[in-house]
Amino acid sequence: MTTTLLADIVGEVDAFVAEVWARRPEVFRYEAGPRLLPEAAAWEMVECGLLVAPYFSMLRETGGGATAQGITMTREVLGRALPAYADPAAVRAKYAAGRVITLNQPEHWHVGIRGVLDALRADLRGGANSVIFLSPPGATASSEHTAEQHVLHFQLDGESCWTLPPGPAITLVPGDVLYLPGGQEHHSEAGPGGSFHLAVTIEQPTSRELADLIVAEFLDSPGATEIAGNHHFLTLAEKTAWLRTELGKTLSDLDLAALVDQAVRNRQRGGHI
């Protein structure tokens, strides 16, 4: 998987960024999507019993996130009783009763999904994580995201119907990819045969985070270090003139790509994305 993935999905990347990104929902065609992970393979991960919460969960019936309550079991591993393993029978029963099952952060155990996220991180200069949704017929499986986050929904199998006010409803079939900008109101419902889709959330660094990095770099510059010992000898006008000149130099020499990369790394280390 290479960093040309975004172009494979959206076509002309410059047009996508200029006309669609952060502006409006859009559906794209990505024929390779359904080959990424068959639904049967996702169920095999549940059936093998090696998944441990929070790598799996089910959506709550009344909204408000997900839970693993009622679908876990304790297993004996090397003579120790360890809780929170997936209970395959309980998961299947909840799914049959209409509950949506999620496999969280599959990029940690699936090399193909990890490749997709690595490519999108590079293409979109942001952090990325993913969730797999196994939705029984007619179930609601709207993913939650904040105003800062963008989401790409890959329909891998089955169908899902999306209501995106104020626009018309959209039905996704295998191979479709729905882009949702941050803050987009939405509601999704699985089709008559159920729905199997991968949601990839992209979160780019905020303006404040970039500004904080610039200020930190500026304060570590030789000029700032030199003036720290004698700034009290300067008048307010001299300090202002110095600041204007030196900060201008920092901004003119700024490596924007490196700055964004550092901001993304900082957010990932801090657990934000």
Short mmCIF file of C-alpha atoms in Angstrom, two decimals, residues 24-183:
data_model
loop_
_atom_site.label_atom_id
_atom_site.label_comp_id
_atom_site.label_asym_id
_atom_site.label_seq_id
_atom_site.Cartn_x
_atom_site.Cartn_y
_atom_site.Cartn_z
CA ARG A 24 -19.58 18.61 1.92
CA PRO A 25 -20.24 14.84 1.93
CA GLU A 26 -19.36 12.94 -1.24
CA VAL A 27 -19.50 9.32 -2.42
CA PHE A 28 -16.57 7.83 -4.34
CA ARG A 29 -16.02 4.48 -6.01
CA TYR A 30 -13.12 2.31 -4.81
CA GLU A 31 -13.38 -1.12 -6.39
CA ALA A 32 -10.52 -2.55 -4.30
CA GLY A 33 -12.33 -1.77 -1.05
CA PRO A 34 -14.35 -5.01 -0.67
CA ARG A 35 -11.17 -7.05 -1.07
CA LEU A 36 -9.60 -5.35 1.93
CA LEU A 37 -11.36 -7.57 4.47
CA PRO A 38 -14.16 -10.11 3.82
CA GLU A 39 -16.95 -10.11 6.38
CA ALA A 40 -16.31 -13.79 7.08
CA ALA A 41 -12.75 -12.97 8.12
CA ALA A 42 -14.03 -10.38 10.61
CA TRP A 43 -16.36 -12.94 12.14
CA GLU A 44 -13.46 -15.40 12.32
CA MET A 45 -11.66 -12.92 14.57
CA VAL A 46 -14.66 -13.01 16.89
CA GLU A 47 -15.05 -16.77 16.72
CA CYS A 48 -11.39 -17.50 17.51
CA GLY A 49 -11.97 -15.96 20.93
CA LEU A 50 -8.64 -14.11 21.07
CA LEU A 51 -10.01 -10.56 20.93
CA VAL A 52 -9.96 -8.73 24.25
CA ALA A 53 -12.09 -5.69 25.11
CA PRO A 54 -11.85 -2.86 24.15
CA TYR A 55 -10.87 -4.31 20.74
CA PHE A 56 -14.51 -5.36 20.35
CA SER A 57 -17.81 -3.94 21.60
CA MET A 58 -21.45 -3.43 20.64
CA LEU A 59 -23.33 -0.19 20.20
CA ARG A 60 -25.75 0.69 22.95
CA GLU A 61 -29.44 0.34 22.06
CA THR A 62 -30.26 3.92 23.04
CA GLY A 63 -27.09 5.61 21.76
CA GLY A 64 -24.30 7.01 23.86
CA GLY A 65 -21.36 4.94 22.70
CA ALA A 66 -20.46 1.29 22.93
CA THR A 67 -20.09 -1.38 25.59
CA ALA A 68 -18.68 -4.89 25.96
CA GLN A 69 -21.02 -5.78 28.80
CA GLY A 70 -22.69 -9.14 28.28
CA ILE A 71 -20.41 -10.30 25.45
CA THR A 72 -17.21 -11.16 27.32
CA MET A 73 -15.92 -14.27 29.04
CA THR A 74 -13.02 -15.24 31.29
CA ARG A 75 -10.41 -17.55 29.78
CA GLU A 76 -7.61 -19.49 31.39
CA VAL A 77 -4.27 -18.51 29.86
CA LEU A 78 -1.09 -20.13 31.17
CA GLY A 79 -2.87 -21.07 34.35
CA ARG A 80 -4.29 -17.59 34.95
CA ALA A 81 -7.93 -16.54 34.72
CA LEU A 82 -8.07 -13.52 32.43
CA PRO A 83 -11.30 -11.58 31.86
CA ALA A 84 -12.73 -9.53 28.95
CA TYR A 85 -12.17 -12.02 26.11
CA ALA A 86 -14.82 -12.12 23.39
CA ASP A 87 -17.58 -14.65 24.02
CA PRO A 88 -18.39 -15.79 20.45
CA ALA A 89 -21.78 -17.26 21.32
CA ALA A 90 -22.85 -14.13 23.20
CA VAL A 91 -21.65 -11.86 20.39
CA ARG A 92 -23.57 -13.89 17.79
CA ALA A 93 -26.70 -13.83 19.96
CA LYS A 94 -26.56 -10.05 20.39
CA TYR A 95 -26.04 -9.61 16.64
CA ALA A 96 -29.03 -11.87 15.91
CA ALA A 97 -31.08 -9.75 18.31
CA GLY A 98 -30.28 -6.62 16.29
CA ARG A 99 -27.22 -5.20 18.03
CA VAL A 100 -24.35 -3.67 16.03
CA ILE A 101 -20.95 -5.25 16.75
CA THR A 102 -17.80 -3.16 16.40
CA LEU A 103 -14.19 -4.27 16.04
CA ASN A 104 -12.11 -1.39 17.28
CA GLN A 105 -8.67 -0.37 15.99
CA PRO A 106 -8.38 -3.32 13.57
CA GLU A 107 -5.22 -1.71 12.21
CA HIS A 108 -3.50 -3.22 15.26
CA TRP A 109 -4.06 -6.76 13.98
CA HIS A 110 -4.90 -6.51 10.25
CA VAL A 111 -1.99 -5.64 7.97
CA GLY A 112 -4.18 -4.46 5.08
CA ILE A 113 -6.14 -1.99 7.21
CA ARG A 114 -2.89 -0.81 8.78
CA GLY A 115 -1.59 -0.10 5.28
CA VAL A 116 -4.70 1.92 4.43
CA LEU A 117 -4.33 4.04 7.56
CA ASP A 118 -0.60 4.59 7.01
CA ALA A 119 -1.28 5.75 3.45
CA LEU A 120 -4.11 8.09 4.45
CA ARG A 121 -2.03 9.56 7.27
CA ALA A 122 0.64 10.45 4.74
CA ASP A 123 -1.81 11.70 2.09
CA LEU A 124 -3.90 13.84 4.46
CA ARG A 125 -1.17 14.84 6.95
CA GLY A 126 -3.18 13.78 9.97
CA GLY A 127 -3.78 11.06 12.51
CA ALA A 128 -6.02 8.12 11.65
CA ASN A 129 -7.82 5.29 13.40
CA SER A 130 -10.50 2.85 12.34
CA VAL A 131 -13.54 0.86 13.44
CA ILE A 132 -15.29 -2.07 11.72
CA PHE A 133 -19.09 -2.13 11.95
CA LEU A 134 -20.97 -5.45 11.70
CA SER A 135 -24.59 -4.31 11.44
CA PRO A 136 -27.60 -6.67 11.27
CA PRO A 137 -30.48 -5.82 8.89
CA GLY A 138 -32.16 -2.51 9.71
CA ALA A 139 -29.77 -1.62 12.54
CA THR A 140 -28.56 1.92 13.13
CA ALA A 141 -24.76 2.26 13.06
CA SER A 142 -23.87 5.94 12.95
CA SER A 143 -20.27 6.51 13.98
CA GLU A 144 -19.57 9.39 16.34
CA HIS A 145 -16.96 12.04 15.65
CA THR A 146 -16.16 15.55 16.81
CA ALA A 147 -16.14 18.78 14.82
CA GLU A 148 -12.42 18.32 14.13
CA GLN A 149 -12.68 14.85 12.64
CA HIS A 150 -13.31 13.71 9.08
CA VAL A 151 -14.49 10.18 8.28
CA LEU A 152 -14.19 7.87 5.27
CA HIS A 153 -16.74 5.04 5.35
CA PHE A 154 -15.69 2.05 3.22
CA GLN A 155 -18.67 -0.18 2.36
CA LEU A 156 -17.11 -3.64 2.28
CA ASP A 157 -20.24 -5.80 2.06
CA GLY A 158 -24.00 -5.45 2.31
CA GLU A 159 -25.69 -2.07 2.03
CA SER A 160 -26.23 0.96 4.25
CA CYS A 161 -28.56 3.93 3.84
CA TRP A 162 -27.28 7.31 5.01
CA THR A 163 -29.38 10.37 5.78
CA LEU A 164 -27.24 13.51 5.54
CA PRO A 165 -29.30 16.66 6.19
CA PRO A 166 -30.07 18.77 4.25
CA GLY A 167 -29.27 16.50 1.30
CA PRO A 168 -31.09 13.37 0.07
CA ALA A 169 -30.53 9.88 1.43
CA ILE A 170 -27.61 7.90 -0.01
CA THR A 171 -27.37 4.11 -0.29
CA LEU A 172 -23.88 2.63 -0.21
CA VAL A 173 -23.08 -0.69 -1.88
CA PRO A 174 -19.83 -2.69 -1.75
CA GLY A 175 -17.02 -0.60 -3.24
CA ASP A 176 -18.53 2.76 -2.28
CA VAL A 177 -16.65 5.16 0.00
CA LEU A 178 -18.55 7.95 1.73
CA TYR A 179 -16.60 11.00 2.88
CA LEU A 180 -18.13 12.96 5.78
CA PRO A 181 -16.57 16.29 6.81
CA GLY A 182 -16.20 17.11 10.47
CA GLY A 183 -19.45 18.06 12.17
#
